[in-house]
PDB file of C-alpha atoms in Angstrom:
ATOM      1  CA  MET A  28      -5.177 -14.215 -11.076  1.00 51.00           C
ATOM      2  CA  SER A  29      -5.381 -17.006  -8.587  1.00 55.00           C
ATOM      3  CA  ASP A  30      -8.100 -17.509  -5.955  1.00 77.00           C
ATOM      4  CA  LYS A  31      -5.976 -15.389  -3.639  1.00 90.00           C
ATOM      5  CA  PRO A  32      -4.773 -12.581  -5.487  1.00 93.00           C
ATOM      6  CA  SER A  33      -1.567 -10.974  -4.596  1.00 95.00           C
ATOM      7  CA  VAL A  34      -1.417  -6.921  -4.297  1.00 97.00           C
ATOM      8  CA  LEU A  35       1.882  -4.848  -4.166  1.00 96.00           C
ATOM      9  CA  PHE A  36       2.183  -1.273  -2.859  1.00 96.00           C
ATOM     10  CA  VAL A  37       4.897   0.923  -4.074  1.00 93.00           C
ATOM     11  CA  CYS A  38       6.427   4.090  -3.009  1.00 90.00           C
ATOM     12  CA  VAL A  39       9.668   5.463  -3.003  1.00 89.00           C
ATOM     13  CA  HIS A  40      10.548   5.443   0.975  1.00 92.00           C
ATOM     14  CA  ASN A  41       7.972   2.354   1.618  1.00 94.00           C
ATOM     15  CA  ALA A  42       7.244   4.353   4.780  1.00 95.00           C
ATOM     16  CA  GLY A  43       3.970   6.050   4.484  1.00 96.00           C
ATOM     17  CA  ARG A  44       1.643   6.039   1.693  1.00 96.00           C
ATOM     18  CA  SER A  45       2.491   2.035   0.825  1.00 96.00           C
ATOM     19  CA  GLN A  46       2.654   1.101   4.607  1.00 98.00           C
ATOM     20  CA  MET A  47      -0.715   2.648   5.024  1.00 98.00           C
ATOM     21  CA  ALA A  48      -2.522   0.952   1.807  1.00 98.00           C
ATOM     22  CA  ALA A  49      -0.917  -2.148   2.701  1.00 98.00           C
ATOM     23  CA  ALA A  50      -2.302  -1.954   6.468  1.00 98.00           C
ATOM     24  CA  TRP A  51      -5.811  -1.038   5.010  1.00 98.00           C
ATOM     25  CA  LEU A  52      -6.073  -4.135   2.433  1.00 98.00           C
ATOM     26  CA  ARG A  53      -4.756  -6.624   5.247  1.00 97.00           C
ATOM     27  CA  HIS A  54      -7.601  -5.004   7.809  1.00 98.00           C
ATOM     28  CA  LEU A  55     -10.310  -4.921   5.091  1.00 97.00           C
ATOM     29  CA  ALA A  56      -9.609  -7.976   3.212  1.00 96.00           C
ATOM     30  CA  GLY A  57      -8.291 -10.561   5.917  1.00 93.00           C
ATOM     31  CA  ASP A  58      -6.384 -13.310   4.418  1.00 92.00           C
ATOM     32  CA  THR A  59      -8.444 -13.289   1.247  1.00 94.00           C
ATOM     33  CA  VAL A  60      -5.817 -11.122  -0.248  1.00 95.00           C
ATOM     34  CA  GLU A  61      -1.774 -11.383  -0.093  1.00 96.00           C
ATOM     35  CA  VAL A  62      -0.690  -7.857   0.617  1.00 97.00           C
ATOM     36  CA  ARG A  63       2.502  -6.566   0.043  1.00 97.00           C
ATOM     37  CA  SER A  64       4.377  -3.208   0.191  1.00 96.00           C
ATOM     38  CA  ALA A  65       7.920  -2.099  -0.973  1.00 95.00           C
ATOM     39  CA  GLY A  66       9.923   0.878  -2.090  1.00 92.00           C
ATOM     40  CA  SER A  67      12.778   1.712  -4.713  1.00 88.00           C
ATOM     41  CA  ALA A  68      14.715   3.527  -1.794  1.00 90.00           C
ATOM     42  CA  PRO A  69      13.507   2.253   1.371  1.00 94.00           C
ATOM     43  CA  ALA A  70      13.771   4.302   4.601  1.00 95.00           C
ATOM     44  CA  ASP A  71      15.034   3.128   7.914  1.00 96.00           C
ATOM     45  CA  GLN A  72      11.568   3.141   9.789  1.00 96.00           C
ATOM     46  CA  VAL A  73       7.896   3.831   9.038  1.00 97.00           C
ATOM     47  CA  ASN A  74       7.120   7.617   8.978  1.00 97.00           C
ATOM     48  CA  PRO A  75       5.707   8.061  12.752  1.00 97.00           C
ATOM     49  CA  ALA A  76       2.730  10.569  11.429  1.00 97.00           C
ATOM     50  CA  ALA A  77       1.689   7.301   9.595  1.00 97.00           C
ATOM     51  CA  VAL A  78       1.779   5.013  12.709  1.00 98.00           C
ATOM     52  CA  GLU A  79      -0.397   7.567  14.365  1.00 98.00           C
ATOM     53  CA  ALA A  80      -2.728   7.991  11.928  1.00 98.00           C
ATOM     54  CA  MET A  81      -3.535   4.382  11.388  1.00 98.00           C
ATOM     55  CA  ARG A  82      -3.347   3.765  15.386  1.00 98.00           C
ATOM     56  CA  GLU A  83      -6.337   6.532  15.566  1.00 98.00           C
ATOM     57  CA  VAL A  84      -8.296   4.082  13.197  1.00 98.00           C
ATOM     58  CA  GLY A  85      -7.514   0.837  15.603  1.00 98.00           C
ATOM     59  CA  ILE A  86      -4.696  -0.240  12.969  1.00 98.00           C
ATOM     60  CA  ASP A  87      -1.375  -1.101  14.389  1.00 98.00           C
ATOM     61  CA  ILE A  88       1.722  -0.766  12.176  1.00 98.00           C
ATOM     62  CA  THR A  89       4.340  -0.553  14.632  1.00 97.00           C
ATOM     63  CA  ASP A  90       5.739  -3.979  13.476  1.00 96.00           C
ATOM     64  CA  GLN A  91       5.958  -2.974   9.807  1.00 97.00           C
ATOM     65  CA  THR A  92       9.602  -2.583   8.306  1.00 97.00           C
ATOM     66  CA  PRO A  93      10.403  -0.734   4.859  1.00 97.00           C
ATOM     67  CA  LYS A  94      11.483  -3.140   2.671  1.00 96.00           C
ATOM     68  CA  LEU A  95      13.253  -2.665  -0.772  1.00 95.00           C
ATOM     69  CA  LEU A  96      11.243  -3.619  -3.938  1.00 91.00           C
ATOM     70  CA  GLU A  97      12.532  -6.580  -5.566  1.00 91.00           C
ATOM     71  CA  TYR A  98      12.034  -7.952  -8.909  1.00 88.00           C
ATOM     72  CA  GLU A  99      10.588 -11.474  -7.759  1.00 91.00           C
ATOM     73  CA  THR A 100       8.093  -9.939  -5.497  1.00 92.00           C
ATOM     74  CA  ALA A 101       6.742  -7.518  -8.173  1.00 90.00           C
ATOM     75  CA  ASP A 102       7.194 -10.175 -10.761  1.00 89.00           C
ATOM     76  CA  SER A 103       5.066 -12.445  -8.854  1.00 92.00           C
ATOM     77  CA  SER A 104       2.217  -9.994  -7.884  1.00 93.00           C
ATOM     78  CA  ASP A 105      -1.229  -9.742  -9.807  1.00 93.00           C
ATOM     79  CA  VAL A 106      -1.735  -5.721  -8.889  1.00 95.00           C
ATOM     80  CA  ILE A 107       1.256  -3.421  -8.512  1.00 94.00           C
ATOM     81  CA  VAL A 108      -0.017  -0.024  -6.827  1.00 95.00           C
ATOM     82  CA  THR A 109       2.687   2.871  -7.590  1.00 92.00           C
ATOM     83  CA  MET A 110       2.311   5.775  -5.430  1.00 90.00           C
ATOM     84  CA  GLY A 111       4.825   8.349  -6.598  1.00 74.00           C
ATOM     85  CA  CYS A 112       7.716   5.944  -7.032  1.00 64.00           C
ATOM     86  CA  GLY A 113       8.384   7.371 -10.929  1.00 61.00           C
ATOM     87  CA  ASP A 114      10.740   5.627 -12.961  1.00 59.00           C
ATOM     88  CA  ALA A 115      12.099   3.610  -9.990  1.00 61.00           C
ATOM     89  CA  CYS A 116       9.159   1.163 -10.397  1.00 66.00           C
ATOM     90  CA  PRO A 117       9.803  -1.607 -12.690  1.00 65.00           C
ATOM     91  CA  VAL A 118       7.137  -2.492 -15.281  1.00 73.00           C
ATOM     92  CA  PHE A 119       6.142  -6.234 -16.039  1.00 74.00           C
ATOM     93  CA  PRO A 120       4.137  -6.958 -18.905  1.00 77.00           C
ATOM     94  CA  GLY A 121       0.365  -8.552 -18.319  1.00 81.00           C
ATOM     95  CA  LYS A 122       0.403  -6.998 -14.642  1.00 86.00           C
ATOM     96  CA  ARG A 123      -2.512  -4.998 -13.435  1.00 90.00           C
ATOM     97  CA  TYR A 124      -0.925  -1.351 -12.626  1.00 90.00           C
ATOM     98  CA  GLU A 125      -2.589   1.305 -10.891  1.00 91.00           C
ATOM     99  CA  ASP A 126      -0.818   4.484 -10.101  1.00 90.00           C
ATOM    100  CA  TRP A 127      -2.484   6.421  -7.234  1.00 94.00           C
ATOM    101  CA  LYS A 128      -1.600  10.122  -7.400  1.00 91.00           C
ATOM    102  CA  LEU A 129      -1.279  10.996  -3.272  1.00 92.00           C
ATOM    103  CA  GLU A 130       0.419  13.485  -1.512  1.00 92.00           C
ATOM    104  CA  ASP A 131       3.664  12.438   0.146  1.00 91.00           C
ATOM    105  CA  PRO A 132       3.164  12.336   3.954  1.00 92.00           C
ATOM    106  CA  ALA A 133       7.020  12.389   4.652  1.00 90.00           C
ATOM    107  CA  GLY A 134       7.669  15.387   7.037  1.00 93.00           C
ATOM    108  CA  LYS A 135       4.078  16.114   7.953  1.00 96.00           C
ATOM    109  CA  GLY A 136       2.386  15.911  11.235  1.00 96.00           C
ATOM    110  CA  VAL A 137      -0.559  13.290  11.917  1.00 97.00           C
ATOM    111  CA  GLU A 138      -2.946  16.090  11.108  1.00 97.00           C
ATOM    112  CA  ALA A 139      -1.641  16.544   7.545  1.00 97.00           C
ATOM    113  CA  VAL A 140      -1.768  12.664   7.191  1.00 97.00           C
ATOM    114  CA  ARG A 141      -5.009  11.960   8.248  1.00 98.00           C
ATOM    115  CA  PRO A 142      -6.844  12.871   4.780  1.00 98.00           C
ATOM    116  CA  ILE A 143      -3.984  10.923   2.910  1.00 97.00           C
ATOM    117  CA  ARG A 144      -4.921   7.986   5.025  1.00 98.00           C
ATOM    118  CA  ASP A 145      -8.705   8.533   4.330  1.00 98.00           C
ATOM    119  CA  GLU A 146      -8.035   8.962   0.763  1.00 98.00           C
ATOM    120  CA  ILE A 147      -6.191   5.419   0.841  1.00 98.00           C
ATOM    121  CA  ARG A 148      -8.846   3.487   2.596  1.00 98.00           C
ATOM    122  CA  THR A 149     -11.145   4.837  -0.205  1.00 98.00           C
ATOM    123  CA  ARG A 150      -9.132   3.413  -2.818  1.00 98.00           C
ATOM    124  CA  VAL A 151      -8.157   0.316  -1.155  1.00 98.00           C
ATOM    125  CA  GLU A 152     -11.922  -0.226  -0.702  1.00 97.00           C
ATOM    126  CA  LYS A 153     -12.629   0.485  -4.470  1.00 97.00           C
ATOM    127  CA  LEU A 154      -9.488  -1.866  -4.950  1.00 97.00           C
ATOM    128  CA  LEU A 155     -10.779  -4.904  -2.683  1.00 95.00           C
ATOM    129  CA  THR A 156     -14.195  -4.449  -4.600  1.00 94.00           C
ATOM    130  CA  GLU A 157     -12.762  -4.993  -8.013  1.00 92.00           C
ATOM    131  CA  LEU A 158     -10.441  -8.381  -6.714  1.00 90.00           C
ATOM    132  CA  ARG A 159     -13.478  -9.649  -4.998  1.00 78.00           C
ATOM    133  CA  PRO A 160     -16.486  -8.821  -6.979  1.00 63.00           C
ATOM    134  CA  THR A 161     -18.796 -11.062  -5.147  1.00 54.00           C
ATOM    135  CA  ALA A 162     -17.752 -10.193  -1.999  1.00 46.00           C
TER     136      ALA A 162
END
């Protein structure tokens, strides 16, 4: 892993869980970690309930758009965190993988998304301490 590790968050639509995880990591790590997110079948827009849930904690993700998972992005990432993308996520030898079992926020209101957002924050904080053990 380089001095600036790269983390890729992947879910099917890249509209909820992976967008919230990427936003938390950008918020908590600043420019010390390269943050990426993508989906195996990206949606047209970020889930409005995820946008609202993140806005409630002072993080604006309205400028984000779902992106297609590309081989090069995954291959050049140090850590790949999957969130329910199943067999659509490619496996690259030598990469660190984590599979976060999280409820899918698709079709849910902000009340149901808040606990998912908070669980993602907890997991991102743990990941960040592992990436920067001396921080």
